[in-house]
Amino acid sequence: MADTFGEQHRIVYYEGDVTGHASLTSLINMMILASEDQSAHIGVGEDVVTSYGVGWVVTQYHIDIPRMPRVGELMTIKTRGTSYNKYFALREFWLVDEAGNECAHATSIWVTMSYATRKIVPIPADILAPYHSELVRQIPRLPRPEKLTADESIEQKDYRVRYNDIDHNGHVNNAHYFDWMTDVLPAEFLKAHEPVTVNIRFENEVQYGHVITSRVGTPVNADHHLKTVHDIQLGDQTSAIADIEWRLTAN
Amino acid sequence: MADTFGEQHRIVYYEGDVTGHASLTSLINMMILASEDQSAHIGVGEDVVTSYGVGWVVTQYHIDIPRMPRVGELMTIKTRGTSYNKYFALREFWLVDEAGNECAHATSIWVTMSYATRKIVPIPADILAPYHSELVRQIPRLPRPEKLTADESIEQKDYRVRYNDIDHNGHVNNAHYFDWMTDVLPAEFLKAHEPVTVNIRFENEVQYGHVITSRVGTPVNADHHLKTVHDIQLGDQTSAIADIEWRLTAN
């Protein structure tokens, strides 16, 4: 059984939005922080991974959010490298509140990319072993996000990738995709709704200075919830696709 | 003597930039967090202030940064409401590293704005008393930032105020001005330089959906440092002016 790592995090005002709840971007940031802290803790931090000529890249998230936490709450963030095969690793995250209730659960798929070739390579065994992940034949498939179709009414806004969107590896912090995907929705919608379920798949990297287009279709009904379908386009290339189910914002 | 409040904060990866140092935006966020925590701690948190029909607004910062902290460092953030008179309050902040060295010191000027009239009003005595600030005749003047002149070569970029730029009061989080002001500079400049001294003055509020223009003049030599002069324009109205001195980025 894979080792679970946990740490506490107080959600602070600049991780929240106008409703006083954590933003989706902050949720992802906290989760990735916990995974970085686990990796460093067991001796396979970024410097070690880099020494193998590779970097971890997340390709997909499936996130369930039973209750969006509020600013001021102390959360416990737990994570484990659940399972892996030759090319893929599955990592889970949980956000648990002080009463022990699960506020969010995320499943993510990771690959290792060669710095030399920019291609996906088999995961080096040495950087995986310390997680005690389970070797599996097939990694469970996460739900594939829906795609926007040409006959939909689409809203879109352009975003220039900023200096502060870039992390210390020179890559765009994936969490910023959630800013671009939510910001394209009207403020009145965002104030009244919060995400219940998110599926996102990253397809092509964007870089500093790129101007991307964040597109969203008209919200539709799905399973008692409103659902929005999103993509991020760079010219005629798709950088990411996502769908988000929403419920009315809780107090 | 005004009471000093302190708290610890670990600088995490999403508060840092590509050089592995805290961003200017994060520095301001951490400071404001400490001031909010002090206010709540002594019973004059935002809900209490709001009940007087006013909100605190910062009009000016002067920031000295002897050493820009790195991601992973545990900082102690100290703050006190140093002095005040009828209309103005002066608040100081310090960021201190684990060895006890001062990494940053900021002085800020605050006013209270009436929610009803959107005008500056005398600071209600009850919301000031718990800080034990010193009543002074004249608040020290902070250095006024330089202004861009028409004969300079100016670079500029436009930024739309996003949903996530808005705080739980519906106002733009002031820290985002630093994102707009730094992002307009070339990435190569930002990688090679870090701020030593920052003067910023907020003149007119910007709101969700506004498209502002961040402008910067060509870096000039000043006191052994490069200096840049900035403003944020909304149409023909100036929202903020600032100047920043820079040194070569330390390791």
Short mmCIF file of N, CA and C in Angstrom, two decimals, chain A residues 7 9-10 12-20 23 25-26 28-33 36-37 157-170 173 175 178-180 182-183 185-188 190-192 208, chain B residues 7 9-10 12-20 23 25-26 28-33 36-37 157-170 173 175 178-180 182-183 185-188 190-192 208:
data_model
loop_
_atom_site.label_atom_id
_atom_site.label_comp_id
_atom_site.label_asym_id
_atom_site.label_seq_id
_atom_site.Cartn_x
_atom_site.Cartn_y
_atom_site.Cartn_z
N GLU A 7 -0.12 17.15 5.43
CA GLU A 7 0.36 18.39 6.04
C GLU A 7 -0.83 19.33 6.20
N HIS A 9 -2.61 23.17 6.20
CA HIS A 9 -2.54 24.43 5.47
C HIS A 9 -3.74 25.29 5.84
N ARG A 10 -3.47 26.50 6.29
CA ARG A 10 -4.55 27.45 6.58
C ARG A 10 -4.85 28.21 5.29
N VAL A 12 -5.66 31.23 3.29
CA VAL A 12 -5.54 32.65 3.61
C VAL A 12 -6.25 33.51 2.57
N TYR A 13 -6.43 34.79 2.90
CA TYR A 13 -7.34 35.63 2.10
C TYR A 13 -6.96 35.67 0.62
N TYR A 14 -5.66 35.62 0.33
CA TYR A 14 -5.29 35.73 -1.09
C TYR A 14 -5.39 34.40 -1.82
N GLU A 15 -5.86 33.38 -1.13
CA GLU A 15 -6.20 32.10 -1.78
C GLU A 15 -7.71 31.96 -1.98
N GLY A 16 -8.44 33.01 -1.62
CA GLY A 16 -9.89 32.96 -1.71
C GLY A 16 -10.41 33.92 -2.77
N ASP A 17 -11.69 33.79 -3.07
CA ASP A 17 -12.30 34.68 -4.06
C ASP A 17 -13.31 35.59 -3.38
N VAL A 18 -14.09 36.27 -4.18
CA VAL A 18 -15.01 37.28 -3.67
C VAL A 18 -16.09 36.67 -2.77
N THR A 19 -16.35 35.36 -2.92
CA THR A 19 -17.36 34.70 -2.08
C THR A 19 -16.79 34.25 -0.74
N GLY A 20 -15.47 34.41 -0.54
CA GLY A 20 -14.86 33.97 0.71
C GLY A 20 -14.50 32.49 0.72
N SER A 23 -10.32 29.47 -4.08
CA SER A 23 -10.48 29.37 -5.52
C SER A 23 -10.01 27.99 -5.98
N THR A 25 -8.01 27.41 -8.35
CA THR A 25 -6.57 27.56 -8.53
C THR A 25 -5.83 27.28 -7.22
N SER A 26 -6.34 27.83 -6.12
CA SER A 26 -5.70 27.62 -4.82
C SER A 26 -5.75 26.16 -4.40
N ILE A 28 -5.70 23.51 -6.27
CA ILE A 28 -4.65 22.79 -7.01
C ILE A 28 -3.28 23.16 -6.45
N ASN A 29 -3.06 24.44 -6.19
CA ASN A 29 -1.77 24.87 -5.63
C ASN A 29 -1.45 24.13 -4.32
N MET A 30 -2.46 24.04 -3.44
CA MET A 30 -2.24 23.36 -2.15
C MET A 30 -1.92 21.89 -2.34
N MET A 31 -2.60 21.27 -3.29
CA MET A 31 -2.37 19.85 -3.53
C MET A 31 -0.96 19.61 -4.07
N ILE A 32 -0.58 20.42 -5.05
CA ILE A 32 0.76 20.25 -5.63
C ILE A 32 1.83 20.54 -4.57
N LEU A 33 1.57 21.50 -3.70
CA LEU A 33 2.49 21.78 -2.60
C LEU A 33 2.69 20.53 -1.74
N GLU A 36 4.85 18.03 -3.58
CA GLU A 36 6.26 18.45 -3.58
C GLU A 36 6.89 18.20 -2.22
N ASP A 37 6.12 18.48 -1.17
CA ASP A 37 6.65 18.27 0.18
C ASP A 37 6.84 16.78 0.46
N LYS A 157 -12.24 34.60 -24.15
CA LYS A 157 -11.39 35.74 -23.80
C LYS A 157 -9.94 35.33 -24.02
N ASP A 158 -9.13 36.31 -24.36
CA ASP A 158 -7.69 36.04 -24.57
C ASP A 158 -6.91 36.36 -23.29
N TYR A 159 -5.86 35.59 -23.04
CA TYR A 159 -4.98 35.78 -21.88
C TYR A 159 -3.53 35.65 -22.34
N ARG A 160 -2.73 36.63 -22.02
CA ARG A 160 -1.29 36.54 -22.28
C ARG A 160 -0.63 35.82 -21.11
N VAL A 161 0.21 34.82 -21.37
CA VAL A 161 0.90 34.12 -20.29
C VAL A 161 1.91 35.09 -19.69
N ARG A 162 1.77 35.33 -18.37
CA ARG A 162 2.56 36.36 -17.69
C ARG A 162 3.80 35.77 -17.02
N TYR A 163 4.71 36.65 -16.70
CA TYR A 163 5.94 36.24 -15.99
C TYR A 163 5.60 35.47 -14.72
N ASN A 164 4.61 35.95 -13.98
CA ASN A 164 4.27 35.28 -12.71
C ASN A 164 3.46 34.00 -12.88
N ASP A 165 3.13 33.64 -14.12
CA ASP A 165 2.48 32.35 -14.38
C ASP A 165 3.52 31.23 -14.50
N ILE A 166 4.79 31.61 -14.58
CA ILE A 166 5.87 30.66 -14.83
C ILE A 166 6.48 30.21 -13.51
N ASP A 167 6.67 28.91 -13.34
CA ASP A 167 7.26 28.43 -12.09
C ASP A 167 8.79 28.35 -12.20
N HIS A 168 9.42 27.88 -11.14
CA HIS A 168 10.89 27.90 -11.11
C HIS A 168 11.53 26.95 -12.11
N ASN A 169 10.71 26.11 -12.79
CA ASN A 169 11.25 25.29 -13.89
C ASN A 169 11.09 25.97 -15.24
N GLY A 170 10.51 27.15 -15.23
CA GLY A 170 10.31 27.83 -16.50
C GLY A 170 9.02 27.38 -17.20
N ASN A 173 2.74 27.17 -14.45
CA ASN A 173 2.08 26.48 -13.35
C ASN A 173 0.68 26.09 -13.82
N ALA A 175 -1.92 25.31 -12.44
CA ALA A 175 -3.05 25.88 -11.70
C ALA A 175 -3.62 27.10 -12.41
N PHE A 178 -6.80 27.07 -14.52
CA PHE A 178 -8.11 27.20 -13.86
C PHE A 178 -8.53 28.65 -13.76
N ASP A 179 -7.56 29.55 -13.59
CA ASP A 179 -7.90 30.99 -13.62
C ASP A 179 -8.46 31.37 -14.99
N TRP A 180 -7.76 30.92 -16.04
CA TRP A 180 -8.22 31.27 -17.40
C TRP A 180 -9.58 30.65 -17.70
N THR A 182 -11.98 29.73 -15.52
CA THR A 182 -13.11 30.28 -14.76
C THR A 182 -13.35 31.73 -15.13
N ASP A 183 -12.27 32.51 -15.34
CA ASP A 183 -12.43 33.95 -15.58
C ASP A 183 -13.27 34.25 -16.83
N LEU A 185 -15.98 32.96 -17.60
CA LEU A 185 -17.40 32.95 -17.22
C LEU A 185 -17.78 34.30 -16.61
N PRO A 186 -19.06 34.70 -16.71
CA PRO A 186 -19.47 35.99 -16.14
C PRO A 186 -19.31 35.99 -14.61
N ALA A 187 -18.95 37.14 -14.04
CA ALA A 187 -18.78 37.26 -12.59
C ALA A 187 -20.04 36.84 -11.84
N GLU A 188 -21.20 37.17 -12.40
CA GLU A 188 -22.45 36.83 -11.70
C GLU A 188 -22.62 35.31 -11.59
N LEU A 190 -20.05 33.16 -11.51
CA LEU A 190 -19.02 32.67 -10.59
C LEU A 190 -19.37 32.96 -9.13
N LYS A 191 -20.04 34.09 -8.89
CA LYS A 191 -20.45 34.40 -7.52
C LYS A 191 -21.55 33.45 -7.04
N ALA A 192 -22.40 33.04 -7.95
CA ALA A 192 -23.58 32.24 -7.58
C ALA A 192 -23.30 30.74 -7.58
N TYR A 208 5.57 31.29 -21.75
CA TYR A 208 5.63 32.72 -21.46
C TYR A 208 5.46 33.54 -22.74
N GLU B 7 3.71 36.75 13.19
CA GLU B 7 3.29 35.38 12.84
C GLU B 7 4.29 34.80 11.86
N HIS B 9 5.35 32.42 8.51
CA HIS B 9 4.83 32.05 7.19
C HIS B 9 5.94 31.39 6.39
N ARG B 10 5.65 30.19 5.91
CA ARG B 10 6.60 29.51 5.04
C ARG B 10 6.29 29.94 3.61
N VAL B 12 5.88 29.39 -0.06
CA VAL B 12 5.66 28.17 -0.82
C VAL B 12 5.82 28.44 -2.32
N TYR B 13 5.91 27.35 -3.09
CA TYR B 13 6.32 27.48 -4.49
C TYR B 13 5.43 28.43 -5.29
N TYR B 14 4.13 28.46 -4.97
CA TYR B 14 3.27 29.33 -5.79
C TYR B 14 3.32 30.78 -5.33
N GLU B 15 4.15 31.08 -4.34
CA GLU B 15 4.42 32.48 -3.97
C GLU B 15 5.76 32.94 -4.53
N GLY B 16 6.42 32.07 -5.29
CA GLY B 16 7.72 32.40 -5.84
C GLY B 16 7.68 32.56 -7.35
N ASP B 17 8.79 33.06 -7.90
CA ASP B 17 8.86 33.24 -9.34
C ASP B 17 9.90 32.29 -9.93
N VAL B 18 10.21 32.50 -11.18
CA VAL B 18 11.09 31.59 -11.91
C VAL B 18 12.51 31.56 -11.31
N THR B 19 12.89 32.60 -10.56
CA THR B 19 14.22 32.62 -9.93
C THR B 19 14.24 31.90 -8.59
N GLY B 20 13.08 31.44 -8.12
CA GLY B 20 13.03 30.76 -6.82
C GLY B 20 12.92 31.71 -5.64
N SER B 23 7.83 36.54 -4.96
CA SER B 23 7.49 37.66 -5.84
C SER B 23 7.11 38.85 -4.97
N THR B 25 4.50 40.63 -5.31
CA THR B 25 3.09 40.43 -5.01
C THR B 25 2.91 39.59 -3.75
N SER B 26 3.69 38.50 -3.64
CA SER B 26 3.58 37.63 -2.47
C SER B 26 4.02 38.34 -1.20
N ILE B 28 3.71 41.47 -0.47
CA ILE B 28 2.60 42.33 -0.04
C ILE B 28 1.47 41.48 0.54
N ASN B 29 1.16 40.37 -0.13
CA ASN B 29 0.11 39.48 0.37
C ASN B 29 0.40 39.02 1.80
N MET B 30 1.66 38.61 2.06
CA MET B 30 2.03 38.13 3.40
C MET B 30 1.89 39.23 4.44
N MET B 31 2.28 40.43 4.05
CA MET B 31 2.20 41.56 4.99
C MET B 31 0.74 41.88 5.33
N ILE B 32 -0.09 41.96 4.31
CA ILE B 32 -1.50 42.28 4.54
C ILE B 32 -2.16 41.17 5.37
N LEU B 33 -1.76 39.93 5.11
CA LEU B 33 -2.27 38.82 5.91
C LEU B 33 -1.95 39.04 7.40
N GLU B 36 -4.20 41.72 8.78
CA GLU B 36 -5.57 41.23 9.00
C GLU B 36 -5.62 40.34 10.24
N ASP B 37 -4.58 39.52 10.41
CA ASP B 37 -4.56 38.63 11.58
C ASP B 37 -4.41 39.42 12.88
N LYS B 157 1.70 47.48 -21.57
CA LYS B 157 0.86 46.31 -21.85
C LYS B 157 -0.49 46.53 -21.18
N ASP B 158 -1.52 45.97 -21.79
CA ASP B 158 -2.86 46.07 -21.23
C ASP B 158 -3.19 44.83 -20.39
N TYR B 159 -3.95 45.04 -19.32
CA TYR B 159 -4.38 43.94 -18.45
C TYR B 159 -5.86 44.12 -18.13
N ARG B 160 -6.64 43.09 -18.31
CA ARG B 160 -8.04 43.12 -17.91
C ARG B 160 -8.12 42.69 -16.45
N VAL B 161 -8.83 43.42 -15.61
CA VAL B 161 -8.97 43.03 -14.21
C VAL B 161 -9.85 41.78 -14.16
N ARG B 162 -9.28 40.70 -13.58
CA ARG B 162 -9.94 39.41 -13.60
C ARG B 162 -10.75 39.15 -12.33
N TYR B 163 -11.62 38.16 -12.43
CA TYR B 163 -12.44 37.75 -11.28
C TYR B 163 -11.56 37.44 -10.08
N ASN B 164 -10.45 36.75 -10.31
CA ASN B 164 -9.59 36.37 -9.18
C ASN B 164 -8.69 37.50 -8.68
N ASP B 165 -8.78 38.67 -9.30
CA ASP B 165 -8.07 39.85 -8.79
C ASP B 165 -8.90 40.54 -7.70
N ILE B 166 -10.15 40.13 -7.55
CA ILE B 166 -11.09 40.81 -6.66
C ILE B 166 -11.12 40.09 -5.31
N ASP B 167 -11.04 40.84 -4.23
CA ASP B 167 -11.06 40.20 -2.91
C ASP B 167 -12.49 40.10 -2.38
N HIS B 168 -12.62 39.59 -1.16
CA HIS B 168 -13.96 39.31 -0.64
C HIS B 168 -14.76 40.58 -0.36
N ASN B 169 -14.14 41.77 -0.46
CA ASN B 169 -14.89 43.02 -0.36
C ASN B 169 -15.34 43.53 -1.72
N GLY B 170 -14.98 42.80 -2.77
CA GLY B 170 -15.34 43.26 -4.10
C GLY B 170 -14.34 44.26 -4.67
N ASN B 173 -7.54 43.43 -5.07
CA ASN B 173 -6.43 43.23 -4.13
C ASN B 173 -5.24 44.04 -4.65
N ALA B 175 -2.22 44.01 -4.17
CA ALA B 175 -1.01 43.28 -4.51
C ALA B 175 -0.93 43.02 -6.02
N PHE B 178 1.26 45.02 -8.41
CA PHE B 178 2.68 44.68 -8.56
C PHE B 178 2.89 43.66 -9.68
N ASP B 179 1.91 42.77 -9.88
CA ASP B 179 1.98 41.86 -11.02
C ASP B 179 1.96 42.65 -12.33
N TRP B 180 1.02 43.60 -12.42
CA TRP B 180 0.89 44.38 -13.65
C TRP B 180 2.14 45.23 -13.88
N THR B 182 5.27 44.71 -12.74
CA THR B 182 6.49 43.96 -13.07
C THR B 182 6.34 43.26 -14.42
N ASP B 183 5.16 42.71 -14.71
CA ASP B 183 5.00 41.91 -15.94
C ASP B 183 5.29 42.71 -17.21
N LEU B 185 7.71 44.58 -17.73
CA LEU B 185 9.16 44.53 -18.00
C LEU B 185 9.52 43.22 -18.71
N PRO B 186 10.61 43.21 -19.51
CA PRO B 186 10.97 41.98 -20.21
C PRO B 186 11.37 40.88 -19.22
N ALA B 187 11.06 39.62 -19.56
CA ALA B 187 11.39 38.49 -18.69
C ALA B 187 12.89 38.45 -18.38
N GLU B 188 13.72 38.79 -19.36
CA GLU B 188 15.17 38.74 -19.14
C GLU B 188 15.59 39.73 -18.05
N LEU B 190 13.60 40.76 -15.58
CA LEU B 190 13.04 40.29 -14.30
C LEU B 190 13.83 39.11 -13.75
N LYS B 191 14.37 38.27 -14.64
CA LYS B 191 15.20 37.15 -14.16
C LYS B 191 16.51 37.64 -13.58
N ALA B 192 17.05 38.70 -14.16
CA ALA B 192 18.39 39.17 -13.78
C ALA B 192 18.36 40.16 -12.62
N TYR B 208 -13.36 45.30 -11.45
CA TYR B 208 -13.53 44.10 -12.26
C TYR B 208 -13.95 44.46 -13.68
#
